[in-house]
PDB file of C-alpha atoms in Angstrom:
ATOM      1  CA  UNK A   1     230.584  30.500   9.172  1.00  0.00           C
ATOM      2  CA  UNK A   2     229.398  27.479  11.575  1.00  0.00           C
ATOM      3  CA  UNK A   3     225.998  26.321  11.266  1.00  0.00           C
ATOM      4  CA  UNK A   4     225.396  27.302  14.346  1.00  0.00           C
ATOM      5  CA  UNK A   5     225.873  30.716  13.791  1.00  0.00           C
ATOM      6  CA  UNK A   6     224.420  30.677  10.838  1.00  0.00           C
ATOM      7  CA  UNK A   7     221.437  29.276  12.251  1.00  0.00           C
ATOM      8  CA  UNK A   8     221.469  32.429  15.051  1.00  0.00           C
ATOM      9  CA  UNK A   9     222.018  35.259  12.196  1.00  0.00           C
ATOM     10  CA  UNK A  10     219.450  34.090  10.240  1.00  0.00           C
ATOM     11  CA  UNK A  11     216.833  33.865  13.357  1.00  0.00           C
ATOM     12  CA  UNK A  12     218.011  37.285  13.761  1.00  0.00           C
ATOM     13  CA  UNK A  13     217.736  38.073  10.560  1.00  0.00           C
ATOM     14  CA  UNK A  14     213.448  36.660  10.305  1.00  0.00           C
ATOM     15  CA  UNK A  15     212.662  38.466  13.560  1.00  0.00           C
ATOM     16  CA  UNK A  16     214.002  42.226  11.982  1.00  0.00           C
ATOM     17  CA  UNK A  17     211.835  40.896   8.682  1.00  0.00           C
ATOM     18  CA  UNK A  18     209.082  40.013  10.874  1.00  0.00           C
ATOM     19  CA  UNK A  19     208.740  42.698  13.199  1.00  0.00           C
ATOM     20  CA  UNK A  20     208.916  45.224  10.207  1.00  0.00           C
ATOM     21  CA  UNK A  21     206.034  43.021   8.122  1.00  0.00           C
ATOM     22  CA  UNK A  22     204.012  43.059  11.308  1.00  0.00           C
ATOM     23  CA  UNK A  23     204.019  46.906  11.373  1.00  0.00           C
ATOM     24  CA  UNK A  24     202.931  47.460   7.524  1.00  0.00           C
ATOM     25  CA  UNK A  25     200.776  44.506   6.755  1.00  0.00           C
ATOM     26  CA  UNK A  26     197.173  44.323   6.394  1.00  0.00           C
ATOM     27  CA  UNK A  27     195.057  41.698   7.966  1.00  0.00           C
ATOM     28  CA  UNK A  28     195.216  38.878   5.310  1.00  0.00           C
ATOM     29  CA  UNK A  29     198.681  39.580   5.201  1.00  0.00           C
ATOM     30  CA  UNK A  30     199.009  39.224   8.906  1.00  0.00           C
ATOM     31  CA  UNK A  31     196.581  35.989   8.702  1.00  0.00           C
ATOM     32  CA  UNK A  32     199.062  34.768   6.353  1.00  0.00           C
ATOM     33  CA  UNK A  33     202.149  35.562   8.327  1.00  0.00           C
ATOM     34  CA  UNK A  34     201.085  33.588  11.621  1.00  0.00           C
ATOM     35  CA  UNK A  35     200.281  30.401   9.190  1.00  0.00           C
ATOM     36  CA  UNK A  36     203.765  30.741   8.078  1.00  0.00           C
ATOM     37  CA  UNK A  37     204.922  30.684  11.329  1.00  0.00           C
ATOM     38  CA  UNK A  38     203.147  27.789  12.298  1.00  0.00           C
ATOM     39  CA  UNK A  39     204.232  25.888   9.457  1.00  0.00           C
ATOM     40  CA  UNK A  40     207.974  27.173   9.958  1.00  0.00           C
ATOM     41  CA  UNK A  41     207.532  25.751  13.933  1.00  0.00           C
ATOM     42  CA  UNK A  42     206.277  22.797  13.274  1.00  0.00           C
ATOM     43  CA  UNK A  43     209.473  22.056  10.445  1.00  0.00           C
ATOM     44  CA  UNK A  44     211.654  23.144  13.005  1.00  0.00           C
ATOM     45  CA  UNK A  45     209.998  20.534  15.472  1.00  0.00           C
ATOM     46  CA  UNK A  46     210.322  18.320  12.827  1.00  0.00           C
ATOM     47  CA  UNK A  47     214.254  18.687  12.258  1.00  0.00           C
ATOM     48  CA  UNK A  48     214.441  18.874  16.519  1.00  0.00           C
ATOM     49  CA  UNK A  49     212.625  15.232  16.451  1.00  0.00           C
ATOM     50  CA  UNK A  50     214.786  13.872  14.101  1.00  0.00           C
ATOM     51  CA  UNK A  51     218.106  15.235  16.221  1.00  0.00           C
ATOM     52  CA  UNK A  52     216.542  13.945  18.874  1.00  0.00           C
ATOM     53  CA  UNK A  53     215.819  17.500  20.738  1.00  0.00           C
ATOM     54  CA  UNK A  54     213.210  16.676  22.929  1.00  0.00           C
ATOM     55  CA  UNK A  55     213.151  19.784  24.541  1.00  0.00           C
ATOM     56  CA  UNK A  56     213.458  21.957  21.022  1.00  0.00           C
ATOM     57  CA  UNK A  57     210.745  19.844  19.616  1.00  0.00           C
ATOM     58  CA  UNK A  58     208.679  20.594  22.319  1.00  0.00           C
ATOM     59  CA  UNK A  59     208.670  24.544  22.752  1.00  0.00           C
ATOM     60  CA  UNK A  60     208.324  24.336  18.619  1.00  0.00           C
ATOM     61  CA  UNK A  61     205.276  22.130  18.893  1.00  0.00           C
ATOM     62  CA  UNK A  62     203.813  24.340  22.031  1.00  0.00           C
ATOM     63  CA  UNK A  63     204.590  27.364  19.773  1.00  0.00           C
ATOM     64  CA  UNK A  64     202.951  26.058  16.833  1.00  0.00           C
ATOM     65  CA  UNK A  65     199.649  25.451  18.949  1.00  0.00           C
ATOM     66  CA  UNK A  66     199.463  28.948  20.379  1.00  0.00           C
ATOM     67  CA  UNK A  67     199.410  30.529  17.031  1.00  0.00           C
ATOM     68  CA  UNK A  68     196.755  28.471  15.548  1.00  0.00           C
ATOM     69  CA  UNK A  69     195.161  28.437  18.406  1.00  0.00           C
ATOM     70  CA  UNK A  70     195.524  32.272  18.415  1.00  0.00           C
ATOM     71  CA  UNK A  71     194.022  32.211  14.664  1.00  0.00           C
ATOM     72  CA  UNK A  72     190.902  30.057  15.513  1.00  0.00           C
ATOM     73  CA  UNK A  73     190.239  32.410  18.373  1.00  0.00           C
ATOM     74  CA  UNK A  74     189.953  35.358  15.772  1.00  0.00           C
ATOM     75  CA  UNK A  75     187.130  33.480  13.788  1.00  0.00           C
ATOM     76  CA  UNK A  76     183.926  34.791  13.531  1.00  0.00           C
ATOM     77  CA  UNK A  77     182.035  31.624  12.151  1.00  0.00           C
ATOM     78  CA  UNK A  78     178.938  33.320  12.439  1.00  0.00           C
ATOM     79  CA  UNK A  79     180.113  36.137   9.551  1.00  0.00           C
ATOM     80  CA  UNK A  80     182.611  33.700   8.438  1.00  0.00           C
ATOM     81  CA  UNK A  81     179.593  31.046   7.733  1.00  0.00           C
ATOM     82  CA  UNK A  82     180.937  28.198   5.643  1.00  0.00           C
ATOM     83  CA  UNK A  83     185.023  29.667   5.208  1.00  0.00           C
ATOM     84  CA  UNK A  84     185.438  30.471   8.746  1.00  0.00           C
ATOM     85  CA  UNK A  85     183.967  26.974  10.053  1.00  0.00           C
ATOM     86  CA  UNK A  86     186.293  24.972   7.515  1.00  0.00           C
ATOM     87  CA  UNK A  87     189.095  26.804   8.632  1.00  0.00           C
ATOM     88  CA  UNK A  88     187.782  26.377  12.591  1.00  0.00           C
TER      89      UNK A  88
END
């Protein structure tokens, strides 16, 4: 198998993983699936940068943002108090 493909089975493979985590898990466990997902985007942007991918780098970067930004939108740093604001 090419890398290539590889690469596209296993994409294929994390979104049928993800989409059937997303259904069962709990909120910590969803907390703790879109930090994964930020980290894996910004690796990916990382291994785009070093190909020299602008564009790849870019949507992985601009995809990274939206989920953390996405998970500091869903703090409540008034019953968060001291947690919530260091994770804001």
């Amino acid at each position: 198998m090419t890398e290539q493909k590889s690469h596209k089975v296993a994409k294929a493979y994390g979104a049928t993983a993800l989409h059937g985590g997303v259904e069962a898990a709990n909120p910590h466990r969803l907390v703790q699936m879109l930090m994964e997902g930020a980290l894996q985007k910004m690796l990916t942007a990382r291994l785009a940068m070093q190909q020299g991918d602008i564009a790849n780098k870019g949507q992985n970067i601009s995809w990274a943002i939206s989920i953390i930004g996405g998970l500091r939108d869903g703090l409540d740093i008034e019953k968060g108090g001291d947690i919530a604001a260091n994770l804001d």
